[in-house]
PDB file of C-alpha atoms in Angstrom:
ATOM      1  CA  MET A   2       0.029  -0.030  -0.009  1.00 44.00           C
ATOM      2  CA  SER A   3       1.230   3.472  -0.793  1.00 53.00           C
ATOM      3  CA  GLU A   4       2.205   6.011   1.828  1.00 66.00           C
ATOM      4  CA  LYS A   5      -0.854   7.728   3.489  1.00 74.00           C
ATOM      5  CA  LEU A   6      -1.687  11.156   1.906  1.00 85.00           C
ATOM      6  CA  GLU A   7      -1.008  13.974   4.130  1.00 88.00           C
ATOM      7  CA  PHE A   8      -2.771  17.308   3.339  1.00 92.00           C
ATOM      8  CA  THR A   9      -0.499  20.311   3.351  1.00 91.00           C
ATOM      9  CA  THR A  10      -1.677  23.320   5.294  1.00 94.00           C
ATOM     10  CA  GLU A  11      -2.787  25.069   2.110  1.00 94.00           C
ATOM     11  CA  GLU A  12      -4.647  22.015   0.795  1.00 93.00           C
ATOM     12  CA  ARG A  13      -6.375  21.531   4.213  1.00 95.00           C
ATOM     13  CA  SER A  14      -7.602  25.260   4.375  1.00 96.00           C
ATOM     14  CA  GLU A  15      -8.643  25.273   0.653  1.00 96.00           C
ATOM     15  CA  THR A  16     -10.592  21.950   1.035  1.00 95.00           C
ATOM     16  CA  LEU A  17     -12.405  23.191   4.103  1.00 96.00           C
ATOM     17  CA  ARG A  18     -13.158  26.561   2.202  1.00 97.00           C
ATOM     18  CA  LEU A  19     -14.573  24.695  -0.659  1.00 96.00           C
ATOM     19  CA  TYR A  20     -16.523  22.374   1.516  1.00 96.00           C
ATOM     20  CA  THR A  21     -18.200  25.334   3.255  1.00 96.00           C
ATOM     21  CA  GLU A  22     -18.925  27.033  -0.014  1.00 96.00           C
ATOM     22  CA  LEU A  23     -20.353  23.826  -1.442  1.00 95.00           C
ATOM     23  CA  LYS A  24     -22.422  23.292   1.600  1.00 94.00           C
ATOM     24  CA  GLU A  25     -23.872  26.712   1.363  1.00 95.00           C
ATOM     25  CA  ARG A  26     -24.734  26.280  -2.427  1.00 94.00           C
ATOM     26  CA  VAL A  27     -25.984  22.629  -2.409  1.00 95.00           C
ATOM     27  CA  GLY A  28     -26.859  22.115   1.246  1.00 91.00           C
ATOM     28  CA  ASP A  29     -30.712  22.526   0.665  1.00 94.00           C
ATOM     29  CA  SER A  30     -30.560  19.728  -1.960  1.00 95.00           C
ATOM     30  CA  LEU A  31     -28.839  17.213   0.299  1.00 95.00           C
ATOM     31  CA  LEU A  32     -30.846  14.544   1.949  1.00 94.00           C
ATOM     32  CA  ASP A  33     -30.657  13.742   5.720  1.00 94.00           C
ATOM     33  CA  GLY A  34     -27.330  11.846   6.364  1.00 95.00           C
ATOM     34  CA  ASP A  35     -25.692  12.622   2.924  1.00 96.00           C
ATOM     35  CA  GLU A  36     -23.177  14.980   4.503  1.00 94.00           C
ATOM     36  CA  THR A  37     -22.304  12.668   7.450  1.00 95.00           C
ATOM     37  CA  LYS A  38     -21.917   9.551   5.138  1.00 96.00           C
ATOM     38  CA  LEU A  39     -19.728  11.562   2.762  1.00 95.00           C
ATOM     39  CA  ARG A  40     -17.532  12.873   5.512  1.00 94.00           C
ATOM     40  CA  THR A  41     -17.227   9.189   6.856  1.00 94.00           C
ATOM     41  CA  HIS A  42     -16.387   7.899   3.453  1.00 92.00           C
ATOM     42  CA  ILE A  43     -13.633  10.409   2.851  1.00 92.00           C
ATOM     43  CA  GLY A  44     -12.314  10.233   6.350  1.00 92.00           C
ATOM     44  CA  GLN A  45     -12.019   6.301   6.115  1.00 93.00           C
ATOM     45  CA  LEU A  46     -10.286   6.557   2.656  1.00 91.00           C
ATOM     46  CA  LEU A  47      -7.722   8.865   4.227  1.00 90.00           C
ATOM     47  CA  GLU A  48      -7.247   6.904   7.363  1.00 91.00           C
ATOM     48  CA  GLU A  49      -6.807   3.632   5.535  1.00 90.00           C
ATOM     49  CA  GLY A  50      -4.124   5.299   3.242  1.00 89.00           C
ATOM     50  CA  ARG A  51      -6.176   4.603   0.047  1.00 90.00           C
ATOM     51  CA  VAL A  52      -5.610   8.107  -1.315  1.00 91.00           C
ATOM     52  CA  VAL A  53      -2.509   8.936  -3.370  1.00 91.00           C
ATOM     53  CA  ARG A  54      -1.476  11.948  -5.225  1.00 90.00           C
ATOM     54  CA  ASN A  55      -2.105  11.822  -8.962  1.00 86.00           C
ATOM     55  CA  VAL A  56       0.756  11.891 -11.639  1.00 82.00           C
ATOM     56  CA  PHE A  57       0.999  15.639 -11.356  1.00 81.00           C
ATOM     57  CA  GLY A  58       1.440  15.477  -7.457  1.00 85.00           C
ATOM     58  CA  LEU A  59      -2.125  16.891  -6.918  1.00 87.00           C
ATOM     59  CA  ASN A  60      -4.309  15.936  -4.028  1.00 93.00           C
ATOM     60  CA  PRO A  61      -7.366  13.968  -5.621  1.00 93.00           C
ATOM     61  CA  ILE A  62      -9.646  14.873  -2.683  1.00 95.00           C
ATOM     62  CA  LEU A  63      -9.016  18.549  -3.157  1.00 95.00           C
ATOM     63  CA  LEU A  64      -9.349  18.129  -7.008  1.00 94.00           C
ATOM     64  CA  GLY A  65     -12.760  16.585  -6.414  1.00 95.00           C
ATOM     65  CA  PHE A  66     -13.879  19.566  -4.308  1.00 97.00           C
ATOM     66  CA  GLN A  67     -12.549  22.054  -6.887  1.00 96.00           C
ATOM     67  CA  THR A  68     -14.380  20.087  -9.757  1.00 95.00           C
ATOM     68  CA  ALA A  69     -17.641  20.119  -7.639  1.00 96.00           C
ATOM     69  CA  LYS A  70     -17.458  23.765  -7.105  1.00 96.00           C
ATOM     70  CA  LEU A  71     -16.585  24.554 -10.653  1.00 94.00           C
ATOM     71  CA  LEU A  72     -19.636  22.448 -11.806  1.00 94.00           C
ATOM     72  CA  VAL A  73     -22.081  24.022  -9.272  1.00 96.00           C
ATOM     73  CA  ASP A  74     -20.831  27.596 -10.190  1.00 95.00           C
ATOM     74  CA  GLU A  75     -20.948  27.008 -14.011  1.00 92.00           C
ATOM     75  CA  THR A  76     -23.905  24.561 -14.358  1.00 93.00           C
ATOM     76  CA  GLY A  77     -25.995  24.825 -11.360  1.00 92.00           C
ATOM     77  CA  LEU A  78     -26.022  21.058 -10.813  1.00 93.00           C
ATOM     78  CA  LYS A  79     -26.622  19.997  -7.271  1.00 94.00           C
ATOM     79  CA  ARG A  80     -26.748  17.085  -5.086  1.00 96.00           C
ATOM     80  CA  ASP A  81     -26.409  13.954  -7.334  1.00 96.00           C
ATOM     81  CA  ALA A  82     -23.617  15.452  -9.455  1.00 95.00           C
ATOM     82  CA  VAL A  83     -21.722  16.866  -6.558  1.00 97.00           C
ATOM     83  CA  LEU A  84     -21.863  13.487  -4.546  1.00 97.00           C
ATOM     84  CA  ALA A  85     -20.917  11.643  -7.664  1.00 96.00           C
ATOM     85  CA  ILE A  86     -17.752  13.805  -7.983  1.00 96.00           C
ATOM     86  CA  LEU A  87     -16.844  13.577  -4.480  1.00 96.00           C
ATOM     87  CA  LEU A  88     -17.451   9.830  -4.346  1.00 96.00           C
ATOM     88  CA  HIS A  89     -15.725   9.077  -7.647  1.00 95.00           C
ATOM     89  CA  TYR A  90     -12.242   8.522  -6.107  1.00 92.00           C
ATOM     90  CA  SER A  91     -13.937   6.127  -3.488  1.00 93.00           C
ATOM     91  CA  VAL A  92     -15.381   4.087  -6.339  1.00 94.00           C
ATOM     92  CA  GLU A  93     -12.189   4.259  -8.488  1.00 90.00           C
ATOM     93  CA  SER A  94     -10.126   3.050  -5.668  1.00 89.00           C
ATOM     94  CA  ARG A  95     -12.567   0.213  -4.944  1.00 91.00           C
ATOM     95  CA  PHE A  96     -13.383   1.599  -1.534  1.00 92.00           C
ATOM     96  CA  LEU A  97     -17.046   1.667  -2.478  1.00 94.00           C
ATOM     97  CA  SER A  98     -18.828  -0.100  -5.270  1.00 96.00           C
ATOM     98  CA  ILE A  99     -21.537   1.344  -7.442  1.00 96.00           C
ATOM     99  CA  SER A 100     -24.086  -0.805  -5.647  1.00 97.00           C
ATOM    100  CA  ASP A 101     -22.835   0.673  -2.414  1.00 96.00           C
ATOM    101  CA  VAL A 102     -23.546   4.130  -3.626  1.00 97.00           C
ATOM    102  CA  ASP A 103     -26.951   3.138  -4.998  1.00 97.00           C
ATOM    103  CA  ARG A 104     -27.955   1.857  -1.621  1.00 96.00           C
ATOM    104  CA  GLU A 105     -26.520   4.748   0.463  1.00 96.00           C
ATOM    105  CA  TYR A 106     -27.064   7.716  -1.922  1.00 97.00           C
ATOM    106  CA  GLY A 107     -29.649   6.697  -4.592  1.00 96.00           C
ATOM    107  CA  GLU A 108     -29.605   5.274  -7.934  1.00 96.00           C
ATOM    108  CA  SER A 109     -29.200   8.706  -9.684  1.00 95.00           C
ATOM    109  CA  VAL A 110     -25.816   9.137  -7.978  1.00 96.00           C
ATOM    110  CA  GLY A 111     -24.829   5.599  -8.867  1.00 96.00           C
ATOM    111  CA  ARG A 112     -25.877   5.994 -12.470  1.00 94.00           C
ATOM    112  CA  ILE A 113     -23.664   9.160 -12.747  1.00 93.00           C
ATOM    113  CA  LEU A 114     -20.733   7.223 -11.183  1.00 94.00           C
ATOM    114  CA  HIS A 115     -21.364   4.241 -13.401  1.00 92.00           C
ATOM    115  CA  GLY A 116     -20.986   6.597 -16.514  1.00 89.00           C
ATOM    116  CA  LEU A 117     -17.922   8.320 -15.046  1.00 89.00           C
ATOM    117  CA  CYS A 118     -16.235   4.925 -14.552  1.00 89.00           C
ATOM    118  CA  ARG A 119     -17.163   3.846 -18.018  1.00 84.00           C
ATOM    119  CA  ILE A 120     -15.650   6.970 -19.549  1.00 81.00           C
ATOM    120  CA  GLN A 121     -12.574   6.695 -17.217  1.00 81.00           C
ATOM    121  CA  ASP A 122     -12.068   3.062 -18.619  1.00 79.00           C
ATOM    122  CA  LEU A 123     -12.326   4.405 -22.097  1.00 73.00           C
ATOM    123  CA  TYR A 124      -9.600   6.936 -21.533  1.00 71.00           C
ATOM    124  CA  LYS A 125      -7.389   4.252 -20.014  1.00 73.00           C
ATOM    125  CA  LYS A 126      -7.816   2.075 -23.082  1.00 71.00           C
ATOM    126  CA  ASN A 127      -7.280   4.744 -25.725  1.00 66.00           C
ATOM    127  CA  PRO A 128      -6.118   8.208 -24.613  1.00 60.00           C
ATOM    128  CA  VAL A 129      -5.716   9.405 -28.183  1.00 62.00           C
ATOM    129  CA  ILE A 130      -8.963   9.205 -30.172  1.00 58.00           C
ATOM    130  CA  GLU A 131      -9.965  11.397 -33.125  1.00 58.00           C
ATOM    131  CA  SER A 132     -11.952  14.293 -31.627  1.00 63.00           C
ATOM    132  CA  GLU A 133     -15.196  13.728 -33.646  1.00 65.00           C
ATOM    133  CA  ASN A 134     -15.116   9.927 -32.977  1.00 67.00           C
ATOM    134  CA  PHE A 135     -14.367  10.721 -29.391  1.00 65.00           C
ATOM    135  CA  ARG A 136     -17.369  13.170 -29.009  1.00 67.00           C
ATOM    136  CA  ASN A 137     -19.761  10.570 -30.591  1.00 68.00           C
ATOM    137  CA  LEU A 138     -18.309   7.841 -28.330  1.00 66.00           C
ATOM    138  CA  LEU A 139     -18.702   9.936 -25.138  1.00 66.00           C
ATOM    139  CA  LEU A 140     -22.305  10.761 -26.061  1.00 67.00           C
ATOM    140  CA  SER A 141     -23.125   7.140 -26.658  1.00 64.00           C
ATOM    141  CA  PHE A 142     -21.304   6.005 -23.531  1.00 62.00           C
ATOM    142  CA  ALA A 143     -23.036   8.378 -21.207  1.00 61.00           C
ATOM    143  CA  GLU A 144     -26.668   7.781 -20.732  1.00 71.00           C
ATOM    144  CA  ASP A 145     -26.883  10.872 -18.547  1.00 80.00           C
ATOM    145  CA  MET A 146     -25.680  14.306 -19.785  1.00 82.00           C
ATOM    146  CA  ARG A 147     -24.452  15.142 -16.219  1.00 87.00           C
ATOM    147  CA  VAL A 148     -21.680  12.560 -16.734  1.00 87.00           C
ATOM    148  CA  ILE A 149     -20.472  14.690 -19.775  1.00 83.00           C
ATOM    149  CA  LEU A 150     -20.609  17.898 -17.870  1.00 86.00           C
ATOM    150  CA  ILE A 151     -18.888  16.408 -14.886  1.00 89.00           C
ATOM    151  CA  MET A 152     -16.001  15.078 -17.346  1.00 83.00           C
ATOM    152  CA  ILE A 153     -15.770  18.523 -18.944  1.00 84.00           C
ATOM    153  CA  ALA A 154     -15.471  20.275 -15.452  1.00 88.00           C
ATOM    154  CA  ASP A 155     -12.937  17.720 -14.308  1.00 87.00           C
ATOM    155  CA  ARG A 156     -10.785  18.247 -17.326  1.00 83.00           C
ATOM    156  CA  VAL A 157     -11.046  22.117 -17.031  1.00 87.00           C
ATOM    157  CA  ASN A 158     -10.157  21.904 -13.409  1.00 86.00           C
ATOM    158  CA  LEU A 159      -7.226  19.577 -13.982  1.00 85.00           C
ATOM    159  CA  MET A 160      -5.799  21.896 -16.686  1.00 86.00           C
ATOM    160  CA  ARG A 161      -6.197  24.949 -14.381  1.00 85.00           C
ATOM    161  CA  GLN A 162      -4.355  23.096 -11.541  1.00 84.00           C
ATOM    162  CA  ILE A 163      -1.542  22.018 -13.820  1.00 82.00           C
ATOM    163  CA  ARG A 164      -1.175  25.560 -15.222  1.00 82.00           C
ATOM    164  CA  ASP A 165      -1.140  27.010 -11.669  1.00 77.00           C
ATOM    165  CA  VAL A 166       1.521  24.493 -10.557  1.00 73.00           C
ATOM    166  CA  MET A 167       3.605  25.324 -13.681  1.00 69.00           C
ATOM    167  CA  VAL A 168       3.201  29.075 -13.049  1.00 63.00           C
ATOM    168  CA  GLY A 169       4.332  28.498  -9.496  1.00 61.00           C
ATOM    169  CA  GLU A 170       7.377  26.588 -10.568  1.00 62.00           C
ATOM    170  CA  VAL A 171       8.377  29.296 -13.179  1.00 57.00           C
ATOM    171  CA  LYS A 172       8.195  31.788 -10.374  1.00 64.00           C
ATOM    172  CA  GLU A 173      10.400  29.789  -8.153  1.00 63.00           C
ATOM    173  CA  LEU A 174      12.964  29.420 -10.949  1.00 63.00           C
ATOM    174  CA  LYS A 175      12.946  33.090 -11.565  1.00 65.00           C
ATOM    175  CA  GLU A 176      13.410  33.791  -7.928  1.00 64.00           C
ATOM    176  CA  VAL A 177      16.418  31.253  -7.681  1.00 61.00           C
ATOM    177  CA  LYS A 178      17.885  32.800 -10.705  1.00 65.00           C
ATOM    178  CA  GLU A 179      17.668  36.335  -9.303  1.00 62.00           C
ATOM    179  CA  LEU A 180      19.076  35.161  -5.935  1.00 63.00           C
ATOM    180  CA  LYS A 181      21.936  33.567  -7.705  1.00 66.00           C
ATOM    181  CA  GLU A 182      22.721  36.799  -9.802  1.00 62.00           C
ATOM    182  CA  VAL A 183      22.564  38.834  -6.514  1.00 62.00           C
ATOM    183  CA  LYS A 184      25.001  36.445  -4.866  1.00 66.00           C
ATOM    184  CA  GLU A 185      27.259  36.531  -7.768  1.00 65.00           C
ATOM    185  CA  LEU A 186      27.167  40.493  -7.757  1.00 65.00           C
ATOM    186  CA  LYS A 187      27.990  40.514  -4.052  1.00 68.00           C
ATOM    187  CA  GLU A 188      30.933  38.350  -4.688  1.00 67.00           C
ATOM    188  CA  VAL A 189      32.384  40.699  -7.360  1.00 62.00           C
TER     189      VAL A 189
END
């Protein structure tokens, strides 16, 4: 098993901020017990060390909250879509099954997760597909348009996070270069 994910201070505060914002935006659409069950699932995932950073070094729990916030802000989707996004990592890591989700959160959430998993499998099998063929394949794969909206929001969020990491690295490199130049000037 991989090393247990530890949130950085920034990740923890950002996740809590997004959690609060999402709760304000979709709280009225949640059913009794949804929030408690979700917090329990995420807590158990973390406690058991089942969460690992992605290939870009990003925290998948934080990414889920960012994607959910983006989706709520841009599309207005509520409970089922948000729960599906936040539970996707649990299903992907085999912590929960689709039938567990159906039973605990309802068939609508399970149906969205089923579509997300099918599309994820498609990406794994063939990441490079002609755009027109891929668009048609996505539409036929996803019985629910919310799945397509979630996948788009997920990709947009991932691209933004990668961009932000790259910008941060460029700034660090510039600062190191400037410090090195200052040091060299002092030595002269």
